[in-house]
Amino acid sequence: MPFDTEDNTFLLPGPVKMHPRVTRAMAVPAVAHRGTEFAKQSQEMNRLLQQVFQTQAPVVTLTGSGTAGMEAAAVSLLKKSDKVVGIDNGKFGNRMCKLAAMYGDATILKAEWGQPVALDELERTLRTVKPKALFLTHNETSVGFTNPLQEIARLCREHDTLVVADVITSLGGIDVPVDKWGIDVAITGSQKALGVPAGLAYVSVSEKALSRMYKDQGFYLNLPKYVAKVAEGQTPYTPATHLYFATIEALKLLLQEGLENRFRKVRAQAEAVRGAVAAMGLELFPAEGYASDTVTAIKYPQGVDDSKFRKALKDTHSLIIAGGQDDVKGKIFRIGHMGTVSFVELAGGLAAIETELVRAGAKVNRGAWLAPFQDRMP
Ligand SMILES: Cc1ncc(COP(=O)(O)O)c(C=O)c1O
């Protein structure tokens, strides 16, 4: 049977499966984007975003993917005379560092992909460089790795360094209490844990960050311009109105479930998947103790070809998972579990994965995955 784009098991680490209520929310007529009705809806969306970001700070919305939010932070905060430190230990941390270096005077702390940087080295760097900001990616989707953001933010506060965090695949899936941890600029994208179509970046801006931003840098991506209008439910340029409607629906679904409940579910699913792949005899890619709860990255066993394997999953089992990117292309595969995906879908996915690994000649402990997976089922 040919692959059905409307009926399959979708386990990418973003975009993620969307609830039908979210896509249905967009099936409405055109709206006057400067009218009072839309302004009220925008204000509602902003309030819901603040709840999900766990912040009192304004959360602004840019039309663009997550990277637009990342660049907006860099262009609004940094001039070539500003010192900035970046953490590069994955594809997206590397992107944050490139942006930091493009706009500011950057010092980059590097580690192998999926390995943490030493916190004492970070502390020393903050003390000697005295940067205006630290740029990092919290959850490295590329390698299924989570940086210890809370500890890193604590060090930054001690050195009066602003924390600019890409929380694109953590916020909404993993607990990221923006105010409590002191994240000055937190950036996420619509198509990840929030389960909205791609096309929006949501960015929280602390008072301290705002006071240190440049009002005359960047045009479309100047964050102070967005902050100035957010309270009235307006944006400097035409907003992607219907993506706002989708966002409101998705945020309501998430808040109805309850943030704590969602984080617990995502954690349990991550543990179930990790337990299952270990029982199969497979290894995770990231350093031990740093595995992400929203995406699991698994090393291919000897002899399994990435494109053939994922083609078989798609063509034979209607299952979509991700491969590796850039440096780890062909070496890992990735399973996303950050949104409304169910345990039942994950179980089906794992059964198909094991089947195709066996067919590809990999040595796996057949059937051993089920018990540890079931142990984490609700
Ligand atoms: C952690 C992280 N940061 C940044 C990005 C880039 O986001 P976008 O593709 O929406 O620009 C992604 C996308 O996969 C991501 O996972």
Coordinates of C-alpha atoms and ligand atoms in Angstrom, one line a residue:
M1 CA 0.0 0.0 0.0
P2 CA 1.4 3.4 -0.8
F3 CA 2.4 5.6 2.1
D4 CA -0.6 7.6 3.3
T5 CA 0.4 11.1 4.3
E6 CA -2.9 11.5 6.3
D7 CA -2.8 8.2 8.1
N8 CA 0.5 7.0 9.5
T9 CA 2.5 6.8 12.8
F10 CA 4.4 10.0 13.0
L11 CA 7.3 10.0 15.5
L12 CA 9.6 12.7 14.1
P13 CA 11.2 15.0 16.8
G14 CA 9.4 17.9 15.2
P15 CA 7.3 18.7 13.4
V16 CA 5.1 16.5 15.6
K17 CA 1.7 14.9 15.3
M18 CA -1.0 17.6 15.7
H19 CA -4.3 17.2 17.4
P20 CA -7.2 17.5 14.9
R21 CA -8.6 20.4 17.1
V22 CA -5.4 22.3 16.4
T23 CA -5.6 22.0 12.6
R24 CA -9.4 22.6 12.7
A25 CA -8.9 25.8 14.5
M26 CA -7.4 27.3 11.4
A27 CA -10.4 26.5 9.2
V28 CA -12.0 29.9 9.6
P29 CA -12.4 32.9 7.3
A30 CA -9.9 35.8 6.9
V31 CA -9.6 38.1 9.9
A32 CA -8.8 41.7 10.3
H33 CA -5.3 41.5 11.9
R34 CA -5.5 45.0 13.3
G35 CA -9.1 44.6 14.5
T36 CA -10.3 44.4 18.1
E37 CA -11.4 40.8 17.8
F38 CA -8.0 39.5 16.7
A39 CA -6.2 41.7 19.2
K40 CA -8.2 40.0 22.0
Q41 CA -7.3 36.6 20.6
S42 CA -3.6 37.6 20.4
Q43 CA -3.8 38.7 24.0
E44 CA -5.3 35.4 25.0
M45 CA -2.5 33.6 23.2
N46 CA 0.1 35.7 24.9
R47 CA -1.4 34.9 28.3
L48 CA -1.5 31.2 27.5
L49 CA 2.1 31.4 26.3
Q50 CA 3.2 33.0 29.6
Q51 CA 1.6 30.1 31.5
V52 CA 3.5 27.5 29.4
F53 CA 6.7 29.5 29.6
Q54 CA 6.1 29.8 33.4
T55 CA 7.0 33.5 33.2
Q56 CA 5.6 37.0 34.0
A57 CA 7.7 38.4 31.2
P58 CA 6.2 39.2 27.8
V59 CA 6.3 36.4 25.3
V60 CA 6.4 37.7 21.7
T61 CA 5.5 35.8 18.5
L62 CA 7.5 36.1 15.3
T63 CA 6.3 34.8 12.0
G64 CA 9.2 32.5 11.1
S65 CA 10.6 29.1 12.2
G66 CA 12.5 28.7 15.5
T67 CA 15.7 29.9 13.9
A68 CA 14.1 33.3 13.3
G69 CA 13.7 33.5 17.1
M70 CA 17.3 32.6 17.6
E71 CA 18.5 35.2 15.2
A72 CA 16.1 37.8 16.7
A73 CA 17.8 37.3 20.1
A74 CA 21.3 37.7 18.6
V75 CA 20.5 40.7 16.5
S76 CA 18.6 42.5 19.3
L77 CA 21.3 41.9 22.0
L78 CA 24.7 41.9 20.3
K79 CA 27.0 44.3 18.6
K80 CA 30.5 43.4 17.5
S81 CA 31.8 45.1 20.7
D82 CA 29.7 42.8 22.9
K83 CA 31.3 39.7 24.4
V84 CA 29.2 36.6 24.2
V85 CA 29.9 33.0 25.1
G86 CA 28.3 30.1 23.2
I87 CA 28.0 26.4 24.0
D88 CA 28.5 24.1 21.0
N89 CA 27.8 20.5 21.6
G90 CA 25.3 19.6 18.9
K91 CA 23.9 20.9 15.6
F92 CA 21.6 23.5 17.2
G93 CA 24.0 24.7 19.8
N94 CA 26.4 25.1 16.9
R95 CA 23.8 27.3 15.2
M96 CA 23.4 29.4 18.4
C97 CA 27.2 29.8 18.4
K98 CA 27.2 30.8 14.7
L99 CA 24.6 33.5 15.4
A100 CA 26.5 34.7 18.5
A101 CA 29.7 35.0 16.4
M102 CA 27.9 36.7 13.5
Y103 CA 26.6 39.5 15.7
G104 CA 28.9 39.6 18.7
D105 CA 32.5 38.9 19.9
A106 CA 32.1 35.3 20.7
T107 CA 34.0 32.8 22.8
I108 CA 32.9 29.3 22.0
L109 CA 33.0 26.4 24.5
K110 CA 33.0 23.2 22.4
A111 CA 32.3 19.6 23.4
E112 CA 31.7 16.5 21.2
W113 CA 28.1 16.3 20.1
G114 CA 26.1 14.7 22.9
Q115 CA 28.7 15.4 25.6
P116 CA 28.3 18.1 28.2
V117 CA 30.8 21.0 28.6
A118 CA 32.5 21.0 32.0
L119 CA 30.7 23.4 34.3
D120 CA 34.0 24.5 36.0
E121 CA 35.3 25.5 32.5
L122 CA 32.1 27.4 31.9
E123 CA 32.4 29.2 35.2
R124 CA 36.1 30.1 34.5
T125 CA 35.1 31.5 31.1
L126 CA 32.2 33.6 32.5
R127 CA 34.6 34.9 35.1
T128 CA 37.4 35.8 32.7
V129 CA 35.4 36.9 29.6
K130 CA 32.6 38.7 31.5
P131 CA 30.2 38.2 28.6
K132 CA 27.0 40.1 28.1
A133 CA 25.2 36.9 27.3
L134 CA 25.5 33.1 27.1
F135 CA 23.9 31.5 24.0
L136 CA 23.0 27.8 24.2
T137 CA 20.6 25.1 23.2
H138 CA 18.9 23.4 26.1
N139 CA 17.7 20.2 24.4
E140 CA 19.9 19.0 21.5
T141 CA 17.4 17.4 19.2
S142 CA 20.2 16.4 16.8
V143 CA 21.6 13.9 19.3
G144 CA 18.9 13.5 22.0
F145 CA 20.9 15.3 24.6
T146 CA 19.8 17.8 27.3
N147 CA 22.2 20.4 28.7
P148 CA 21.9 21.1 32.4
L149 CA 20.2 24.5 31.8
Q150 CA 19.2 25.2 35.5
E151 CA 22.9 24.9 36.7
I152 CA 24.2 26.8 33.7
A153 CA 21.7 29.6 34.3
R154 CA 22.7 29.8 38.0
L155 CA 26.3 30.3 37.0
C156 CA 25.3 33.0 34.6
R157 CA 23.3 34.9 37.3
E158 CA 26.4 34.8 39.5
H159 CA 28.3 36.6 36.7
D160 CA 25.5 38.9 35.6
T161 CA 25.4 37.2 32.2
L162 CA 22.1 37.1 30.3
V163 CA 21.0 33.5 29.5
V164 CA 19.7 33.1 25.9
A165 CA 18.3 29.6 25.6
D166 CA 17.0 27.8 22.6
V167 CA 14.3 25.7 24.3
I168 CA 12.8 24.7 21.0
T169 CA 12.4 21.0 21.8
S170 CA 12.2 21.3 25.6
L171 CA 9.6 23.9 26.4
G172 CA 6.2 22.2 26.8
G173 CA 7.7 18.7 27.0
I174 CA 10.3 19.1 29.7
D175 CA 9.9 21.4 32.7
V176 CA 11.5 24.8 31.8
P177 CA 10.4 27.3 34.5
V178 CA 11.7 30.4 32.7
D179 CA 11.4 32.8 35.6
K180 CA 12.5 30.4 38.4
W181 CA 15.6 29.4 36.5
G182 CA 16.4 33.0 35.3
I183 CA 16.3 32.4 31.6
D184 CA 16.4 35.9 30.1
V185 CA 15.5 35.0 26.5
A186 CA 13.8 31.7 25.9
I187 CA 13.0 30.7 22.3
T188 CA 10.8 28.0 21.1
G189 CA 9.1 27.0 17.8
S190 CA 5.5 26.1 17.1
Q191 CA 6.1 22.7 15.4
K192 CA 7.8 21.0 18.4
A193 CA 6.5 20.1 21.8
L194 CA 3.5 22.5 21.5
G195 CA 2.1 20.6 18.5
V196 CA 1.3 23.6 16.3
P197 CA 2.1 23.7 12.5
A198 CA 5.5 25.1 11.7
G199 CA 5.8 28.8 11.1
L200 CA 6.0 30.7 14.4
A201 CA 8.7 31.4 16.9
Y202 CA 7.7 32.4 20.5
V203 CA 10.3 34.3 22.5
S204 CA 10.2 35.4 26.1
V205 CA 12.1 38.6 27.0
S206 CA 13.0 39.4 30.6
E207 CA 13.1 43.0 31.8
K208 CA 16.8 42.8 32.3
A209 CA 17.3 41.5 28.7
L210 CA 15.0 44.1 27.3
S211 CA 16.9 46.9 29.1
R212 CA 20.2 45.6 27.4
M213 CA 18.8 45.3 23.9
Y214 CA 19.4 47.6 21.0
K215 CA 16.3 49.3 19.7
D216 CA 17.9 50.2 16.4
Q217 CA 19.4 46.8 15.4
G218 CA 17.7 44.5 12.9
F219 CA 14.4 45.4 11.2
Y220 CA 12.0 42.5 11.1
L221 CA 13.8 40.6 13.9
N222 CA 14.2 43.5 16.4
L223 CA 12.7 42.1 19.6
P224 CA 12.1 45.4 21.5
K225 CA 9.6 46.4 18.7
Y226 CA 7.6 43.2 19.4
V227 CA 7.7 43.7 23.1
A228 CA 6.4 47.3 22.7
K229 CA 3.2 46.0 21.1
V230 CA 2.6 42.7 22.8
A231 CA 0.4 44.0 25.6
E232 CA -2.1 45.5 23.1
G233 CA -2.2 42.2 21.2
Q234 CA -0.4 43.6 18.2
T235 CA 2.8 42.9 16.3
P236 CA 5.0 45.3 14.2
Y237 CA 4.2 43.4 11.0
T238 CA 1.3 41.2 9.7
P239 CA 0.9 38.2 12.0
A240 CA 0.3 34.7 10.7
T241 CA -3.3 35.0 12.1
H242 CA -4.4 31.4 11.6
L243 CA -1.3 29.9 13.2
Y244 CA -2.3 32.0 16.2
F245 CA -5.7 30.2 16.3
A246 CA -3.9 26.9 16.1
T247 CA -1.5 28.0 18.9
I248 CA -4.4 29.0 21.2
E249 CA -6.1 25.6 20.7
A250 CA -2.8 23.6 21.3
L251 CA -2.0 25.6 24.4
K252 CA -5.4 25.1 25.8
L253 CA -5.1 21.3 25.2
L254 CA -1.8 21.3 26.9
L255 CA -3.0 23.4 29.9
Q256 CA -6.1 21.3 30.3
E257 CA -3.9 18.2 30.5
G258 CA -1.8 20.2 33.0
L259 CA 1.9 21.0 32.5
E260 CA 3.0 18.7 35.3
N261 CA 1.0 15.8 33.8
R262 CA 2.4 16.4 30.4
F263 CA 6.0 16.5 31.7
R264 CA 5.3 13.3 33.7
K265 CA 4.0 11.6 30.6
V266 CA 6.9 12.7 28.4
R267 CA 9.3 11.5 31.0
A268 CA 7.6 8.1 31.3
Q269 CA 7.6 7.7 27.5
A270 CA 11.3 8.6 27.4
E271 CA 12.0 6.0 30.1
A272 CA 9.9 3.4 28.3
V273 CA 11.7 4.0 25.0
R274 CA 15.1 4.0 26.7
G275 CA 14.3 0.8 28.6
A276 CA 13.0 -0.8 25.4
V277 CA 16.0 0.0 23.2
A278 CA 18.5 -1.1 26.0
A279 CA 16.6 -4.4 26.2
M280 CA 17.0 -4.8 22.5
G281 CA 20.7 -4.5 23.0
L282 CA 21.0 -1.0 21.4
E283 CA 23.0 1.9 22.7
L284 CA 21.9 5.5 23.1
F285 CA 24.1 8.2 21.5
P286 CA 24.3 10.9 24.2
A287 CA 26.5 10.8 27.3
E288 CA 25.0 8.7 30.1
G289 CA 22.7 10.8 32.4
Y290 CA 22.1 13.4 29.7
A291 CA 19.5 11.6 27.5
S292 CA 16.7 13.9 26.4
D293 CA 13.1 13.2 27.5
T294 CA 11.7 14.5 24.3
V295 CA 13.8 12.7 21.7
T296 CA 15.7 9.5 21.9
A297 CA 18.8 9.1 19.7
I298 CA 20.0 5.5 19.2
K299 CA 23.2 4.3 17.6
Y300 CA 22.7 2.0 14.6
P301 CA 23.9 -1.5 15.2
Q302 CA 26.6 -2.8 12.9
G303 CA 25.5 -3.2 9.3
V304 CA 22.2 -1.4 9.3
D305 CA 21.8 1.1 6.4
D306 CA 20.0 4.3 7.6
S307 CA 18.1 5.1 4.4
K308 CA 17.1 1.5 3.6
F309 CA 16.0 1.0 7.2
R310 CA 13.8 4.2 7.4
K311 CA 12.5 3.5 3.9
A312 CA 11.3 0.1 5.1
L313 CA 9.7 1.6 8.2
K314 CA 7.9 4.1 6.0
D315 CA 6.9 1.8 3.1
T316 CA 6.1 -1.3 5.0
H317 CA 4.9 0.0 8.4
S318 CA 3.8 3.6 7.7
L319 CA 6.1 4.7 10.4
I320 CA 8.1 8.0 10.2
I321 CA 11.1 8.5 12.4
A322 CA 14.2 10.6 11.9
G323 CA 17.8 9.8 11.0
G324 CA 20.9 11.6 12.0
Q325 CA 22.0 15.0 10.7
D326 CA 25.3 16.3 9.5
D327 CA 28.2 14.6 11.5
V328 CA 25.9 11.8 12.7
K329 CA 24.1 11.1 9.5
G330 CA 23.9 7.4 8.9
K331 CA 25.1 6.7 12.5
I332 CA 21.9 7.2 14.6
F333 CA 18.2 7.2 14.3
R334 CA 15.9 9.3 16.4
I335 CA 12.4 8.8 17.9
G336 CA 10.4 11.9 19.0
H337 CA 8.1 11.7 22.0
M338 CA 7.4 15.3 22.9
G339 CA 3.7 16.1 22.2
T340 CA 0.4 14.2 22.1
V341 CA 2.0 10.9 20.9
S342 CA 0.6 7.9 22.8
F343 CA 2.3 4.9 24.4
V344 CA 0.4 2.8 22.0
E345 CA 1.8 4.6 19.0
L346 CA 5.3 4.3 20.5
A347 CA 4.8 0.6 21.2
G348 CA 3.8 0.0 17.5
G349 CA 6.8 2.1 16.4
L350 CA 9.2 0.0 18.5
A351 CA 7.7 -3.3 17.2
A352 CA 8.2 -2.0 13.6
I353 CA 11.8 -0.8 14.4
E354 CA 12.7 -4.2 15.9
T355 CA 11.2 -6.0 12.9
E356 CA 13.2 -4.0 10.4
L357 CA 16.4 -4.2 12.5
V358 CA 16.1 -8.0 12.5
R359 CA 15.4 -8.0 8.7
A360 CA 18.5 -5.9 8.2
G361 CA 20.5 -8.6 9.9
A362 CA 21.2 -6.7 13.2
K363 CA 21.6 -8.8 16.4
V364 CA 18.8 -7.8 18.7
N365 CA 17.2 -9.6 21.7
R366 CA 13.9 -10.2 20.0
G367 CA 10.9 -9.4 22.0
A368 CA 12.9 -8.3 25.1
W369 CA 11.8 -4.7 24.7
L370 CA 8.2 -5.2 25.7
A371 CA 8.4 -5.8 29.4
P372 CA 10.5 -2.7 30.3
F373 CA 8.3 -0.6 28.0
Q374 CA 5.1 -2.0 29.7
D375 CA 6.6 -1.2 33.1
R376 CA 6.4 2.5 32.3
M377 CA 2.9 2.4 30.7
P378 CA 0.2 4.2 32.6
Ligands
LIG1 C1 16.8 22.4 19.3 C2 16.5 23.1 18.0 N1 16.9 24.3 17.8 C3 16.6 24.9 16.7 C4 15.9 24.3 15.7 C5 15.6 25.1 14.4 O1 14.3 25.3 14.3 P1 13.6 25.7 13.0 O2 13.9 24.5 12.0 O3 12.1 25.8 13.4 O4 14.1 27.0 12.5 C6 15.5 23.0 15.8 C7 14.8 22.3 14.8 O5 14.8 21.1 14.7 C8 15.7 22.4 17.0 O6 15.3 21.1 17.3

